[in-house]
PDB file of C-alpha atoms in Angstrom:
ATOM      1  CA  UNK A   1     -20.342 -30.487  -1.560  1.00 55.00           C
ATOM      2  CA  UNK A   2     -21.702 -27.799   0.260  1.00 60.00           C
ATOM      3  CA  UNK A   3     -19.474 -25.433   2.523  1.00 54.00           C
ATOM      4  CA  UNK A   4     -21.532 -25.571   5.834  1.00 53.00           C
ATOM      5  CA  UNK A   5     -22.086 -22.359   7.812  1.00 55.00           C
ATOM      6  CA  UNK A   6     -21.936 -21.913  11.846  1.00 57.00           C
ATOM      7  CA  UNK A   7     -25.164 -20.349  11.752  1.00 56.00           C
ATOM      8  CA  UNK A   8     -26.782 -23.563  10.251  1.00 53.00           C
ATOM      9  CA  UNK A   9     -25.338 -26.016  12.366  1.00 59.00           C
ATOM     10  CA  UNK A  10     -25.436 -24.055  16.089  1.00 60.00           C
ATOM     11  CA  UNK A  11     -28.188 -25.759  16.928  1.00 74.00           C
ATOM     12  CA  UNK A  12     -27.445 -29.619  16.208  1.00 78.00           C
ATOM     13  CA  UNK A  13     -25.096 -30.423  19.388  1.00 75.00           C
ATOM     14  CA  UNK A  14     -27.752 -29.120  21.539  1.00 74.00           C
ATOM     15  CA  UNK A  15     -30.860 -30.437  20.004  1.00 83.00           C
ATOM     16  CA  UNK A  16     -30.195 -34.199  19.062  1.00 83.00           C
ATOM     17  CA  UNK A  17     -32.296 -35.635  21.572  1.00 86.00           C
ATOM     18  CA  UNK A  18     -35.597 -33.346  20.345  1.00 87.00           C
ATOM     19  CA  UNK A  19     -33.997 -34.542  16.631  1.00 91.00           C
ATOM     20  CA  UNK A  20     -33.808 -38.309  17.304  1.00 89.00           C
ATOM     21  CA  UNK A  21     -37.634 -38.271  19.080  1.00 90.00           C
ATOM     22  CA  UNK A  22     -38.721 -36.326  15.924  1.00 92.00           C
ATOM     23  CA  UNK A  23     -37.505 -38.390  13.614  1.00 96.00           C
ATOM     24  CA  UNK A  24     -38.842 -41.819  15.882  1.00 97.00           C
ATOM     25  CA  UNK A  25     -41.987 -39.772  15.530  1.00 97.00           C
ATOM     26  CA  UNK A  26     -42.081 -39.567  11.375  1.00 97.00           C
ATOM     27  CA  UNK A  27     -40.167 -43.360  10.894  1.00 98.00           C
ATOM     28  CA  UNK A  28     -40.917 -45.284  13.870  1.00 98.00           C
ATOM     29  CA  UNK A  29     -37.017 -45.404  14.442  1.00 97.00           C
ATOM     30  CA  UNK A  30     -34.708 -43.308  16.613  1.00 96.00           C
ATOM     31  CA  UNK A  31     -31.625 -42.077  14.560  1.00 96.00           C
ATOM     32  CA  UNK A  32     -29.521 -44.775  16.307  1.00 96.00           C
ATOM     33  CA  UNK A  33     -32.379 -47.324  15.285  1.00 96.00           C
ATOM     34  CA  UNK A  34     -32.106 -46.010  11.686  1.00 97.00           C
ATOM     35  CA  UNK A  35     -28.364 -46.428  11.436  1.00 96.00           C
ATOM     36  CA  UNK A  36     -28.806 -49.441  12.650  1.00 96.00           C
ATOM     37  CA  UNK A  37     -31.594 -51.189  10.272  1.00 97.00           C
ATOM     38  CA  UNK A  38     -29.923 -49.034   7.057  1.00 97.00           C
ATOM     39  CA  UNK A  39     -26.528 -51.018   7.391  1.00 95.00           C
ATOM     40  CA  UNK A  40     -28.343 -54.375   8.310  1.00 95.00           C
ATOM     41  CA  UNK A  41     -26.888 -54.952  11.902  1.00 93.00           C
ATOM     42  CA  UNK A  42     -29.013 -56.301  14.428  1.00 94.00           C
ATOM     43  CA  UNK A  43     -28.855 -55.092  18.162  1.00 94.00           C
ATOM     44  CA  UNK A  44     -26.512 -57.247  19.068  1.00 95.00           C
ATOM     45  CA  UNK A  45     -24.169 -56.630  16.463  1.00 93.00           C
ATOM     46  CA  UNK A  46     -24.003 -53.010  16.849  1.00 94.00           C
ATOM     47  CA  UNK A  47     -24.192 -53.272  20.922  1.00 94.00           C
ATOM     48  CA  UNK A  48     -20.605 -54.640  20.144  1.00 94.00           C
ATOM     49  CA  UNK A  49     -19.471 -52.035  17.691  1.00 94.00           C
ATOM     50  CA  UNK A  50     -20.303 -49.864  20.695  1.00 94.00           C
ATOM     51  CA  UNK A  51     -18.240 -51.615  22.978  1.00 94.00           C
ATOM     52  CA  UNK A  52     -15.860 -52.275  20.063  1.00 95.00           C
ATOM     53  CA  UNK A  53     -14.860 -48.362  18.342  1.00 96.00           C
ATOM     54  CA  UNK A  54     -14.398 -45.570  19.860  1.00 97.00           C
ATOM     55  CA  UNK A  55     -14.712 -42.437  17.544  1.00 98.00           C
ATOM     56  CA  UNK A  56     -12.373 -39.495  17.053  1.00 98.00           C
ATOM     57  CA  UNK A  57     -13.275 -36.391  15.338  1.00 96.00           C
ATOM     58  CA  UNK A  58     -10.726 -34.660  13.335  1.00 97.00           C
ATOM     59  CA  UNK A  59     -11.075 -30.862  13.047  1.00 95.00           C
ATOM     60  CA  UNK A  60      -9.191 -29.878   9.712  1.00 93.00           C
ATOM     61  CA  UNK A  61      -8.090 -26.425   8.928  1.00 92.00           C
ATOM     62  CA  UNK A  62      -7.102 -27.241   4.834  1.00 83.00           C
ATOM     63  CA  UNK A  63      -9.531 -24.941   2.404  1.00 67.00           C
ATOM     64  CA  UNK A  64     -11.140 -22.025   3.643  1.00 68.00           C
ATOM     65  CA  UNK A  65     -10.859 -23.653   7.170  1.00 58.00           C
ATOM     66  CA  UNK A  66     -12.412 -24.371   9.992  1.00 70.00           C
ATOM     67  CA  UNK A  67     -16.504 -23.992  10.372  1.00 68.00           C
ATOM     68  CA  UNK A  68     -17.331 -22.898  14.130  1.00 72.00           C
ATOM     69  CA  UNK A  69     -19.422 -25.878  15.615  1.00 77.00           C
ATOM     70  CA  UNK A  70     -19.010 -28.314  12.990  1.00 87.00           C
ATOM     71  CA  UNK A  71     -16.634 -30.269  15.351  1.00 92.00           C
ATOM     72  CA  UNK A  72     -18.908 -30.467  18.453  1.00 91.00           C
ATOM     73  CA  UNK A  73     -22.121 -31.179  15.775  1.00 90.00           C
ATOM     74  CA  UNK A  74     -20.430 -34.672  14.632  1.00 95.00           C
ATOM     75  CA  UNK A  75     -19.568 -35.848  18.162  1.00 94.00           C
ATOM     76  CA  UNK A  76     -22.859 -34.776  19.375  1.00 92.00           C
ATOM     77  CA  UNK A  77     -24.350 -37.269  16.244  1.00 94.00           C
ATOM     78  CA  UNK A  78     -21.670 -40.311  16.709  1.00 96.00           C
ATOM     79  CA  UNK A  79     -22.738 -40.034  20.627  1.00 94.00           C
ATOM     80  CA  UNK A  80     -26.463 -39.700  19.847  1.00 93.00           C
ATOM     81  CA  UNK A  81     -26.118 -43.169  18.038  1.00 94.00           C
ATOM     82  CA  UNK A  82     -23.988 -44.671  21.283  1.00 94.00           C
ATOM     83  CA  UNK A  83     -20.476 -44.219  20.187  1.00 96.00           C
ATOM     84  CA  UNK A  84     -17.925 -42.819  22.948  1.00 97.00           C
ATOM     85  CA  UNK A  85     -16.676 -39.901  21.214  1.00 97.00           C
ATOM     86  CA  UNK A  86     -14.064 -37.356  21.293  1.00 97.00           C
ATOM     87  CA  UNK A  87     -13.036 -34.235  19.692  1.00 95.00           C
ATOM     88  CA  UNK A  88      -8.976 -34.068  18.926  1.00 97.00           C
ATOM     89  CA  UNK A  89      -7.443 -31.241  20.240  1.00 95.00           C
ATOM     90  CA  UNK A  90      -5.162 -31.523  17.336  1.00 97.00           C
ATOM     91  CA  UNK A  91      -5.901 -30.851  13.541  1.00 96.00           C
ATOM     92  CA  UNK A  92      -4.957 -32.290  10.470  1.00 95.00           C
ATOM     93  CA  UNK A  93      -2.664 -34.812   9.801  1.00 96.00           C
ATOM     94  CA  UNK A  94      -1.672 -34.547  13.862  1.00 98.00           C
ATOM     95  CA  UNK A  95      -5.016 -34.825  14.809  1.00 97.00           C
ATOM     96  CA  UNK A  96      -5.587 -37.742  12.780  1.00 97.00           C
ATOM     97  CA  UNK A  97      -2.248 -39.102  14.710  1.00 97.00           C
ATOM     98  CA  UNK A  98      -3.145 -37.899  17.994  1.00 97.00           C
ATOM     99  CA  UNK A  99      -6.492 -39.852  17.479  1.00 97.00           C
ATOM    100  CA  UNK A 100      -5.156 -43.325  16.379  1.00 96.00           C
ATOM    101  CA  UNK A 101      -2.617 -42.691  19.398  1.00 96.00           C
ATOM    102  CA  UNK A 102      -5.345 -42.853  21.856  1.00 96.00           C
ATOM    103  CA  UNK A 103      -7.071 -45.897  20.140  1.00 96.00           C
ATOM    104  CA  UNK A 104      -9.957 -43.860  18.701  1.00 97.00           C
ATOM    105  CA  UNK A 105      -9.912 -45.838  15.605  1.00 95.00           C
ATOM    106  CA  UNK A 106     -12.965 -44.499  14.040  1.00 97.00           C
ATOM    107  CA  UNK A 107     -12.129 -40.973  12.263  1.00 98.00           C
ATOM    108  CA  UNK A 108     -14.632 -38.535  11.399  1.00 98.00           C
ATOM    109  CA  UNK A 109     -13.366 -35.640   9.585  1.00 96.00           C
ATOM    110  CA  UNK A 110     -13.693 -33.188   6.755  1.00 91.00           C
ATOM    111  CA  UNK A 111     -12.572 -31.013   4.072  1.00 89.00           C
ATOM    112  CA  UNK A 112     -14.512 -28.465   1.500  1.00 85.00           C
ATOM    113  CA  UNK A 113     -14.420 -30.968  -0.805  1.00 89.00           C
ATOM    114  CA  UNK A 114     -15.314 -34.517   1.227  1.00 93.00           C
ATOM    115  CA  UNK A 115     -16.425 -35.636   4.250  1.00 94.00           C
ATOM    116  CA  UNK A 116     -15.768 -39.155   5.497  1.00 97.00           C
ATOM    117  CA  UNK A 117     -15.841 -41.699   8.070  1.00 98.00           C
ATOM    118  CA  UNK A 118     -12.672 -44.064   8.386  1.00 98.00           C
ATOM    119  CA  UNK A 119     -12.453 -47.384  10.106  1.00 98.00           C
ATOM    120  CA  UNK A 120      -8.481 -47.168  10.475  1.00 96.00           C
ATOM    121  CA  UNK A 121      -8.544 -50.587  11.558  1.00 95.00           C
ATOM    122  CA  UNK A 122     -10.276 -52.265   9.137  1.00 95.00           C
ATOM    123  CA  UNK A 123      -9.392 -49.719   5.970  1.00 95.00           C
ATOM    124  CA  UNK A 124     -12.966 -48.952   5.024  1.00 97.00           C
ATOM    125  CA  UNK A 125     -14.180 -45.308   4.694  1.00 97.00           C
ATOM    126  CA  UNK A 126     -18.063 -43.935   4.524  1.00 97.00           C
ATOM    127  CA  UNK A 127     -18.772 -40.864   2.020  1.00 97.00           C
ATOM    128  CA  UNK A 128     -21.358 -38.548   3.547  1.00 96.00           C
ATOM    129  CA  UNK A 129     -22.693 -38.217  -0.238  1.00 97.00           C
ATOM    130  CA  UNK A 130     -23.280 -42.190  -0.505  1.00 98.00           C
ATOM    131  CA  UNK A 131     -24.543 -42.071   2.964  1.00 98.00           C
ATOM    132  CA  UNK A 132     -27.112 -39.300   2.674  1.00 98.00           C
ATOM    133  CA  UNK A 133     -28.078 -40.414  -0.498  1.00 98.00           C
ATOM    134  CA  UNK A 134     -28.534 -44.137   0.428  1.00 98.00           C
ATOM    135  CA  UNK A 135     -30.204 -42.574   4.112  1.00 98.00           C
ATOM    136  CA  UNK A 136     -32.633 -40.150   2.486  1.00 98.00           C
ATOM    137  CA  UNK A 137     -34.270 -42.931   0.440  1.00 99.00           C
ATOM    138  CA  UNK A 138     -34.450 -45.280   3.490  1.00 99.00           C
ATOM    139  CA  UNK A 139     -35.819 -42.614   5.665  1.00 99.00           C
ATOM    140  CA  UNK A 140     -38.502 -41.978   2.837  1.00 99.00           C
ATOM    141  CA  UNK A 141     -39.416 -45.106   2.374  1.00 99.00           C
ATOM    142  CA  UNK A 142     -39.447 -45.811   6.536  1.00 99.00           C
ATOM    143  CA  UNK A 143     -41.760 -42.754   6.851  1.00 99.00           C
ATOM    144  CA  UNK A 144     -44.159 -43.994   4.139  1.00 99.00           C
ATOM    145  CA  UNK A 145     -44.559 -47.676   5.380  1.00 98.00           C
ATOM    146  CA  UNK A 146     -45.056 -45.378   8.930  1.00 98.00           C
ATOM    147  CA  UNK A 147     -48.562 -44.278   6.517  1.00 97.00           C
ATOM    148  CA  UNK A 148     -49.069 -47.707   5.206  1.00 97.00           C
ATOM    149  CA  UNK A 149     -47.467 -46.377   1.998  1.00 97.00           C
ATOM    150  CA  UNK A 150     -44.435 -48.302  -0.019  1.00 96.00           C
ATOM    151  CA  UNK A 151     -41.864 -45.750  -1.500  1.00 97.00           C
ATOM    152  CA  UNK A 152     -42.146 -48.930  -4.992  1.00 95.00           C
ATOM    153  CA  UNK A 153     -45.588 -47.742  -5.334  1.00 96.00           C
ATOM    154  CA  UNK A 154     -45.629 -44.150  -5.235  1.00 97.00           C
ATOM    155  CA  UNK A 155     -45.125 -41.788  -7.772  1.00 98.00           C
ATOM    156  CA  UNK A 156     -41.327 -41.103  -6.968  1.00 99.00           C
ATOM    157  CA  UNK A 157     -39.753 -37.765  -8.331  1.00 99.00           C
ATOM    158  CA  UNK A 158     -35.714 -37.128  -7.956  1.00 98.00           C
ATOM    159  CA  UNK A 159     -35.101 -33.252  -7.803  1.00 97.00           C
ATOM    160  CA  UNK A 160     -31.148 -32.816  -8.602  1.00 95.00           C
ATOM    161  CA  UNK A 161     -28.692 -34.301 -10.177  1.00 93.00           C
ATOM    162  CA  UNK A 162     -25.560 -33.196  -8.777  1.00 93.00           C
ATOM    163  CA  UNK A 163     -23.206 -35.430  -6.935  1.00 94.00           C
ATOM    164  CA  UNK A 164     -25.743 -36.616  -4.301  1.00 96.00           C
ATOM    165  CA  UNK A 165     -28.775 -36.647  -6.653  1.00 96.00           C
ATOM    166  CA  UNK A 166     -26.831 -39.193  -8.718  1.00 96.00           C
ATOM    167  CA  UNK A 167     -26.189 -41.612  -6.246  1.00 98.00           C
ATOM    168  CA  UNK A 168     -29.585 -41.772  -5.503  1.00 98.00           C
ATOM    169  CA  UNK A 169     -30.359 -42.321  -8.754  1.00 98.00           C
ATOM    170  CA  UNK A 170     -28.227 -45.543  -9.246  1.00 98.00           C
ATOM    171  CA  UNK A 171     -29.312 -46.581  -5.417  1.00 98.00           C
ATOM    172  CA  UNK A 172     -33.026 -46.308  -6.579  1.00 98.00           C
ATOM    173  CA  UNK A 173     -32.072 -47.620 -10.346  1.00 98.00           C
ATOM    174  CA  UNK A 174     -30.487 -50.779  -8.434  1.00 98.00           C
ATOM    175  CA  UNK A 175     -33.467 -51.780  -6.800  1.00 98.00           C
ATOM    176  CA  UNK A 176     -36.005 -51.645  -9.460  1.00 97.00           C
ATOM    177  CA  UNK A 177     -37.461 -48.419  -8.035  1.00 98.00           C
ATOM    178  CA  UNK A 178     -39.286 -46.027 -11.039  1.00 98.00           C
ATOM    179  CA  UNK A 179     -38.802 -42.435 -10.451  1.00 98.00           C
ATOM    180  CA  UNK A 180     -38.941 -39.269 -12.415  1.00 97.00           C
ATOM    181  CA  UNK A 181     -36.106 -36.658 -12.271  1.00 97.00           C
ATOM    182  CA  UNK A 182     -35.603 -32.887 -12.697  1.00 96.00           C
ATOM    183  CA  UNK A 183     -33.333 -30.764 -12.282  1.00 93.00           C
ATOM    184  CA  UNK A 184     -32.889 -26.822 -13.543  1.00 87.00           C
ATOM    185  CA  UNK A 185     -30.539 -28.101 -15.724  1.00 83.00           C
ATOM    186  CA  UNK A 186     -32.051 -30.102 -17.572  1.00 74.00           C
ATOM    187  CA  UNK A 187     -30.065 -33.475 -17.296  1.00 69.00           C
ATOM    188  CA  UNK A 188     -27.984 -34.413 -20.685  1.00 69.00           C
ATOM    189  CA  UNK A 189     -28.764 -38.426 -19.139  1.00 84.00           C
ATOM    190  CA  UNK A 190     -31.566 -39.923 -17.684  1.00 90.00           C
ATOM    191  CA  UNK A 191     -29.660 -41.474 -14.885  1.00 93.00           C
ATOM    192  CA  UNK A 192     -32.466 -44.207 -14.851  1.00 94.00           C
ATOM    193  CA  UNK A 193     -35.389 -42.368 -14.181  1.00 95.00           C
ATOM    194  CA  UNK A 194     -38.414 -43.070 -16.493  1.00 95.00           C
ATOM    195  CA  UNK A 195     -39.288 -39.092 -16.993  1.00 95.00           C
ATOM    196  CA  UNK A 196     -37.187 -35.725 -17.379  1.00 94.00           C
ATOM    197  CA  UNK A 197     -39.173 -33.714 -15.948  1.00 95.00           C
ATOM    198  CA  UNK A 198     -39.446 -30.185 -18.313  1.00 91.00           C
ATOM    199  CA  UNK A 199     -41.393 -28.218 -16.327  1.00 94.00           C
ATOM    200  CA  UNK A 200     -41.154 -27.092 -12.533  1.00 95.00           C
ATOM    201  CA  UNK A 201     -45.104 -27.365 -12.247  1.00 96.00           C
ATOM    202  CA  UNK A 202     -44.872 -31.118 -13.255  1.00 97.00           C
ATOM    203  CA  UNK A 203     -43.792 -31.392  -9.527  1.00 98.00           C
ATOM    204  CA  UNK A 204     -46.847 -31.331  -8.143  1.00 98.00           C
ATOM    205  CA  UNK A 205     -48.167 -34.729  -9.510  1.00 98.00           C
ATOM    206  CA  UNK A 206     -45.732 -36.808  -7.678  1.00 99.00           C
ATOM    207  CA  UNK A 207     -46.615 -38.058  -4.514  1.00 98.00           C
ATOM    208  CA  UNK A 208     -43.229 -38.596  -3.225  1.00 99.00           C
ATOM    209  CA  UNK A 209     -39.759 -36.142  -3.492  1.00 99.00           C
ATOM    210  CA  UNK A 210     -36.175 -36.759  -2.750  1.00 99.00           C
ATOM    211  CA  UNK A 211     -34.819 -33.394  -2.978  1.00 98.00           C
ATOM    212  CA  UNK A 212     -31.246 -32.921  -3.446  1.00 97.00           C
ATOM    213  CA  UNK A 213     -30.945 -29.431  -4.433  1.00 94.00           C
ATOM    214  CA  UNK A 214     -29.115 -26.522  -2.198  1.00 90.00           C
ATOM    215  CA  UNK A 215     -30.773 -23.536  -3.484  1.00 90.00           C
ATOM    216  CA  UNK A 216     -33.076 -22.009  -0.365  1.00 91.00           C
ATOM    217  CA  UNK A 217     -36.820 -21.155  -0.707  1.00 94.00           C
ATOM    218  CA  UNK A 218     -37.841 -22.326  -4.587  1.00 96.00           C
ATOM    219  CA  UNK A 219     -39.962 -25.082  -3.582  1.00 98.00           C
ATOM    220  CA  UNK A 220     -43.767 -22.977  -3.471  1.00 98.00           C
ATOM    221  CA  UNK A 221     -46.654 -24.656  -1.844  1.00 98.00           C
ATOM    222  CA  UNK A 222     -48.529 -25.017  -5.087  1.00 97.00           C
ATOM    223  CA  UNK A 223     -45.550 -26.655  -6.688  1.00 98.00           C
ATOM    224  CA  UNK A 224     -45.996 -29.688  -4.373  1.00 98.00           C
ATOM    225  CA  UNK A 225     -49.079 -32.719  -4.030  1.00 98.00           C
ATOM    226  CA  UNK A 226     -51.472 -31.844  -1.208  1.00 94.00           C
ATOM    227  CA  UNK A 227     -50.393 -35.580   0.566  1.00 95.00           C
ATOM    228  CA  UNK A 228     -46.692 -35.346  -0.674  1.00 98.00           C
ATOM    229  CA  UNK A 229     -43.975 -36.724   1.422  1.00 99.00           C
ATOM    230  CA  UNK A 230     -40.308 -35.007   1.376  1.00 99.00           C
ATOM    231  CA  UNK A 231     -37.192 -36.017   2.710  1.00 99.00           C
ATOM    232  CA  UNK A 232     -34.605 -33.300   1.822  1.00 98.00           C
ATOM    233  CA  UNK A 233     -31.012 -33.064   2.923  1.00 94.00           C
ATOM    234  CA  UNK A 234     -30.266 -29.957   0.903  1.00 81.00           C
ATOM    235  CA  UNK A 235     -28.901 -26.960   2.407  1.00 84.00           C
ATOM    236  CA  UNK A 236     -30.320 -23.844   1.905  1.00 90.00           C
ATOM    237  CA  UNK A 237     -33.778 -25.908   2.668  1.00 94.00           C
ATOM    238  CA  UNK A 238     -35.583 -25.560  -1.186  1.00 96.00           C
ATOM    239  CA  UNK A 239     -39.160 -24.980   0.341  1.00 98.00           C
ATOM    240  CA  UNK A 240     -40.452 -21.268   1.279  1.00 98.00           C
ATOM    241  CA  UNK A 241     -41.761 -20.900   4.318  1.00 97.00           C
ATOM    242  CA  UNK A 242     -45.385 -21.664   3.126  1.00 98.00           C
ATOM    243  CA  UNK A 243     -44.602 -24.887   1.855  1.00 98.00           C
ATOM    244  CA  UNK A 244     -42.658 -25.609   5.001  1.00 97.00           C
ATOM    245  CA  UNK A 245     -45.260 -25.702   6.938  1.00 97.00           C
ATOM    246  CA  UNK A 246     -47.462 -27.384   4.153  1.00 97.00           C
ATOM    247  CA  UNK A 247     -45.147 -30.347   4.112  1.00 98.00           C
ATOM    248  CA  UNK A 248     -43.927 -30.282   7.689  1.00 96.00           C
ATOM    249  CA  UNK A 249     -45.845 -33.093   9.390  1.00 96.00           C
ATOM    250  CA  UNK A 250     -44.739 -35.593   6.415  1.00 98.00           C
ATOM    251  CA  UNK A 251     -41.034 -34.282   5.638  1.00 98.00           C
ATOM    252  CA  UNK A 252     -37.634 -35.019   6.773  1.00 98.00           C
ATOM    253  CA  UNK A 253     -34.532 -32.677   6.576  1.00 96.00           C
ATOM    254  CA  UNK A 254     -31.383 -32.140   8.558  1.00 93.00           C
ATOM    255  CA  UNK A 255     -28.013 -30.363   7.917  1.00 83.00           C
ATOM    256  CA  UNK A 256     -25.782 -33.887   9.268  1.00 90.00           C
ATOM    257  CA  UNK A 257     -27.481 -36.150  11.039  1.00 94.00           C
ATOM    258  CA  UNK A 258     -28.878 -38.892   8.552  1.00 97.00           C
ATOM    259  CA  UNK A 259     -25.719 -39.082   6.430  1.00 97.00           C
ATOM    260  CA  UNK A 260     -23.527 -39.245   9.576  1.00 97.00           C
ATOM    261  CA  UNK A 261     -25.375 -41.592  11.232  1.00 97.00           C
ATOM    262  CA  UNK A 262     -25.400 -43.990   7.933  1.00 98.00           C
ATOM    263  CA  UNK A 263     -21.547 -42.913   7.087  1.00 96.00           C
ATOM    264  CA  UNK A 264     -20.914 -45.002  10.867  1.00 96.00           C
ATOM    265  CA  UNK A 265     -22.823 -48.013  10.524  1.00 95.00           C
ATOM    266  CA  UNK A 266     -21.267 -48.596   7.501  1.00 95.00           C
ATOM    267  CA  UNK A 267     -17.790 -48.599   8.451  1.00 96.00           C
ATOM    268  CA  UNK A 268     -18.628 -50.708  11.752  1.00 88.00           C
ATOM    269  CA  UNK A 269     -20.074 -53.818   9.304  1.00 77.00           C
TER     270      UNK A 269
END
C-alpha cells in the first residue's frame, strides 16, 4: 500500500464539495450517489444507515506514524457521503475504545500496511484495496455509459498488477469482462486478461485504462488513444503533465475518496 504524504492529501477536507460536483459531472452520480449504487442500496436503505451508524475515525500512530491531515481527510469523505462523523481524540487501541464507548460503531482507521473500515456491530470490515479496485471499475464504466459507451465493449487495458491491480483483475475476470494487462514487470500470470501487453507503446490502442500503478509522470500523451478514458487511483498520478491535460475531461483520479466511499457502503449492507 502506499504511505500517503500530507502534501497530497491537504487539500481533500477542504475540497469535497468541488470533488463530489466533479465527479457528478464525469458519472452522473455524486460520490454519495456512487457509494450508494456500487453496494446496491437504494435511497431508502442507506437514508437508514445514516440514521443508523455513526462513524469514528481512528488516528493510529503504529509504523512510521501518523500522516498530518489524513485524519480530518476521512471524516471529511464519511461526512461528504452523509455519515455523522468524528475524529477520536485518542489513538490506537484507546481510540478504537474511546470510539465504541461513544457508540460510533463504524471505525475507520489505518496502518502502513492496511486501511479498513469496520462495522463493530455487525463484524464486517471493508479493505480500501477491494474497495478502490471494485470503485475504479464502476466509476469507469459509470463515466462511459455517461458517453453512451459500455466498459464490456471497449478495448479494456489493466496497467499493474500489484495488490490493487489484481483485484481488479479477478473483479473484471468475474464478470466476463476482456481486458489486456501490463505491467513493467512483466506478469509471470495472466491474471485473466486475454493479452500481456510487451510493449509500453501497445497502450495507445486501448480505448479504456484502469491504472493502478504509483510511479508519477510515465504515462506520455502519445502513449495514450486520442478518445481514451482513465480512471486512476494511483499515487504519484502516472500521467505527465501533457497527458494530464490530454485526458482530463474523460479521467477520474483521487488520493481517498472512491475507495473510502465504497469501503462504507459495504460495511453498512
Amino acid at each position: 500500500m502506499t504511505r500517503l504524504t500530507t502534501e497530497w492529501i491537504s487539500d481533500i477536507e477542504a475540497g469535497m464539495g468541488e470533488y463530489s460536483a466533479g465527479l457528478q459531472r464525469k458519472i452522473g452520480m455524486t460520490l454519495m450517489e456512487f457509494s450508494r449504487w456500487v453496494c446496491g442500496l437504494d435511497e431508502q436503505a442507506f437514508q437508514q444507515m445514516q440514521k443508523r451508524y455513526r462513524v469514528g475515525v481512528v488516528p493510529v500512530t503504529q509504523g512510521q506514524g501518523l500522516i498530518r491531515g489524513f485524519s480530518e481527510a476521512l471524516c471529511a469523505i464519511s461526512r461528504n457521503i452523509g455519515f455523522d462523523t468524528e475524529i477520536s481524540q485518542k489513538t490506537d487501541v484507546d481510540g478504537i475504545y474511546d470510539c465504541i464507548h461513544r457508540n460510533r460503531k463504524i471505525l475507520l482507521c489505518a496502518d502502513d500496511e492496511r486501511y479498513i473500515a469496520l462495522n463493530a456491530e455487525k463484524g464486517i470490515i471493508g479493505e480500501n484495496d477491494q474497495g478502490t479496485a471494485l470503485g475504479y471499475i464502476r466509476a469507469l464504466d459509470a463515466m462511459l455509459t455517461c458517453n453512451g459507451r459500455s466498459l464490456k465493449d471497449e478495448n479494456l487495458l489493466v496497467i499493474g498488477c500489484g495488490r490493487v491491480g489484481k483485484i481488479a483483475c479477478s473483479i473484471l475476470k468475474s464478470e466476463g469482462i476482456e481486458f489486456g494487462l501490463y505491467d513493467r514487470v512483466r506478469p509471470i500470470e495472466k491474471h485473466g486478461a486475454t493479452y500481456i501487453l510487451s510493449d509500453p507503446k501497445e497502450i495507445a490502442g486501448y480505448s479504456a485504462v484502469l491504472d493502478f500503478t504509483n510511479e508519477g509522470e510515465w504515462l506520455t500523451a502519445k502513449m495514450l488513444a486520442e478518445n481514451v478514458f482513465y480512471a486512476s487511483p494511483g499515487v504519484p498520478y502516472s500521467p505527465d503533465a501533457e497527458a494530464a491535460e490530454k485526458i482530463e475531461a474523460q479521467s477520474i483520479h483521487d488520493m481517498l475518496e472512491i475507495g473510502t466511499a465504497i469501503m462504507l457502503g459495504t460495511v453498512m449492507k
